[in-house]
Short mmCIF file of C-alpha atoms in Angstrom, two decimals:
data_model
loop_
_atom_site.label_atom_id
_atom_site.label_comp_id
_atom_site.label_asym_id
_atom_site.label_seq_id
_atom_site.Cartn_x
_atom_site.Cartn_y
_atom_site.Cartn_z
CA UNK A 1 -6.52 5.35 -6.22
CA UNK A 2 -6.14 4.99 -9.98
CA UNK A 3 -2.49 6.05 -9.69
CA UNK A 4 -1.95 3.32 -7.09
CA UNK A 5 -3.53 0.80 -9.47
CA UNK A 6 -1.17 1.99 -12.21
CA UNK A 7 1.74 1.35 -9.83
CA UNK A 8 0.38 -2.13 -9.07
CA UNK A 9 0.32 -2.83 -12.81
CA UNK A 10 4.01 -1.83 -13.01
CA UNK A 11 4.76 -4.35 -10.26
CA UNK A 12 2.78 -7.01 -12.14
CA UNK A 13 4.80 -6.36 -15.30
CA UNK A 14 7.99 -6.83 -13.25
CA UNK A 15 6.78 -10.15 -11.85
CA UNK A 16 6.30 -8.56 -8.42
CA UNK A 17 3.15 -9.00 -6.33
CA UNK A 18 0.94 -6.26 -7.81
CA UNK A 19 0.58 -3.74 -5.01
CA UNK A 20 0.89 -0.01 -5.61
CA UNK A 21 0.89 3.00 -3.33
CA UNK A 22 0.55 6.77 -3.69
CA UNK A 23 1.29 9.51 -1.16
CA UNK A 24 -0.57 12.84 -1.39
CA UNK A 25 -0.38 16.04 0.64
CA UNK A 26 -2.65 19.05 0.19
CA UNK A 27 -4.10 17.43 -2.95
CA UNK A 28 -0.60 17.27 -4.49
CA UNK A 29 1.06 14.02 -5.51
CA UNK A 30 4.22 13.57 -3.46
CA UNK A 31 5.41 10.17 -4.69
CA UNK A 32 4.36 6.73 -5.92
CA UNK A 33 5.78 3.24 -5.45
CA UNK A 34 5.08 -0.42 -6.06
CA UNK A 35 6.33 -3.67 -4.60
CA UNK A 36 10.00 -4.33 -5.37
CA UNK A 37 10.80 -7.29 -3.11
CA UNK A 38 12.25 -9.46 -5.89
CA UNK A 39 14.05 -6.64 -7.69
CA UNK A 40 15.75 -5.45 -4.48
CA UNK A 41 16.05 -8.92 -2.94
CA UNK A 42 14.61 -7.31 0.17
CA UNK A 43 11.40 -8.58 1.82
CA UNK A 44 10.83 -5.11 3.30
CA UNK A 45 10.37 -3.49 -0.13
CA UNK A 46 6.58 -3.31 0.10
CA UNK A 47 4.88 -0.50 -1.82
CA UNK A 48 3.70 1.19 1.38
CA UNK A 49 7.12 1.15 3.03
CA UNK A 50 8.79 2.49 -0.11
CA UNK A 51 6.30 5.31 -0.65
CA UNK A 52 6.51 6.38 3.01
CA UNK A 53 10.32 6.40 2.90
CA UNK A 54 10.36 8.37 -0.34
CA UNK A 55 7.78 10.81 1.03
CA UNK A 56 9.88 11.52 4.10
CA UNK A 57 12.91 12.19 1.90
CA UNK A 58 11.03 14.41 -0.57
CA UNK A 59 9.32 16.46 2.12
CA UNK A 60 12.43 16.61 4.30
CA UNK A 61 10.36 15.73 7.34
CA UNK A 62 10.47 13.07 10.03
CA UNK A 63 6.68 12.62 9.97
CA UNK A 64 4.04 12.70 7.25
CA UNK A 65 1.33 14.64 9.05
CA UNK A 66 -1.28 15.96 6.66
CA UNK A 67 -0.53 13.23 4.11
CA UNK A 68 -2.91 10.66 2.67
CA UNK A 69 -1.79 7.20 1.59
CA UNK A 70 -3.60 5.25 -1.13
CA UNK A 71 -2.68 1.58 -1.50
CA UNK A 72 -4.23 -1.20 -3.57
CA UNK A 73 -4.16 -3.87 -0.84
CA UNK A 74 -4.95 -3.76 2.86
CA UNK A 75 -1.56 -3.32 4.57
CA UNK A 76 0.18 -6.13 6.42
CA UNK A 77 1.40 -5.85 10.01
CA UNK A 78 4.81 -4.44 9.01
CA UNK A 79 3.29 -1.79 6.77
CA UNK A 80 0.52 -0.93 9.24
CA UNK A 81 3.18 -0.29 11.88
CA UNK A 82 5.17 1.89 9.47
CA UNK A 83 1.99 3.77 8.56
CA UNK A 84 1.24 4.43 12.22
CA UNK A 85 4.79 5.58 12.97
CA UNK A 86 4.86 7.84 9.89
CA UNK A 87 2.00 9.92 11.27
CA UNK A 88 -0.05 10.10 8.09
CA UNK A 89 -3.53 11.54 8.44
CA UNK A 90 -5.52 9.07 6.34
CA UNK A 91 -5.27 5.75 4.57
CA UNK A 92 -7.45 4.43 1.75
CA UNK A 93 -6.95 0.91 0.46
CA UNK A 94 -8.48 -1.19 -2.29
CA UNK A 95 -8.69 -4.94 -1.80
CA UNK A 96 -9.10 -6.51 1.62
CA UNK A 97 -6.47 -9.07 2.63
CA UNK A 98 -8.26 -11.67 4.73
CA UNK A 99 -5.02 -13.54 5.43
CA UNK A 100 -2.45 -10.83 6.22
CA UNK A 101 -4.42 -7.56 6.39
CA UNK A 102 -4.07 -5.62 9.61
CA UNK A 103 -6.42 -2.67 9.17
CA UNK A 104 -9.93 -4.15 9.12
CA UNK A 105 -8.96 -7.75 9.83
CA UNK A 106 -7.01 -9.52 12.55
CA UNK A 107 -5.45 -7.03 14.96
CA UNK A 108 -6.79 -3.79 13.47
CA UNK A 109 -3.45 -2.13 14.14
CA UNK A 110 -4.66 1.41 13.42
CA UNK A 111 -7.92 1.11 15.37
CA UNK A 112 -6.73 3.15 18.35
CA UNK A 113 -4.86 5.82 16.40
CA UNK A 114 -5.93 9.15 14.92
CA UNK A 115 -5.38 7.81 11.40
CA UNK A 116 -8.57 7.69 9.35
CA UNK A 117 -8.51 4.32 7.55
CA UNK A 118 -11.04 3.01 5.01
CA UNK A 119 -11.01 0.10 2.60
CA UNK A 120 -12.82 -1.23 -0.42
CA UNK A 121 -11.94 1.53 -2.91
CA UNK A 122 -11.78 0.08 -6.44
CA UNK A 123 -11.83 -3.22 -4.59
CA UNK A 124 -12.79 -5.38 -7.57
CA UNK A 125 -10.08 -3.96 -9.82
CA UNK A 126 -7.40 -4.22 -7.12
CA UNK A 127 -8.43 -7.78 -6.20
CA UNK A 128 -8.53 -8.87 -9.86
CA UNK A 129 -4.90 -7.84 -10.36
CA UNK A 130 -3.85 -9.98 -7.42
CA UNK A 131 -6.03 -12.94 -8.37
CA UNK A 132 -4.77 -12.94 -11.95
CA UNK A 133 -1.15 -12.64 -10.81
CA UNK A 134 -1.38 -15.61 -8.45
CA UNK A 135 -3.43 -17.62 -10.94
CA UNK A 136 -0.61 -17.19 -13.47
CA UNK A 137 1.95 -18.17 -10.83
CA UNK A 138 0.07 -21.39 -10.01
CA UNK A 139 -0.25 -22.35 -13.69
CA UNK A 140 3.50 -22.08 -14.43
#
């Protein structure tokens, strides 16, 4: 999860919403990513979507079975759908997103899948990055 937090800090430094993601398979780091929506001018460039796409390319597969995804924020509906379709084995996320989160809140998109999903890892650190980012945005 610390690598995902490092990715979130990269996003923060780029004036992107500080969310980072890491994909692991067999205890080996496959790839990392962070939000790039402003840099790419693409609202789909969420950390989760980017890391899944990169993972598929790197592994040369059409599914990510056996992979674990670490992300600093509870995934939104778009990312939860991509996570389900990717076929990852497990998901660990940091901060809960009471407004847009789709794993433990709202629709619980992954509830009826085989994906093991758990939240609250390094929750305070992940949430602090987001709170500080948006606090700065509101003050400018």
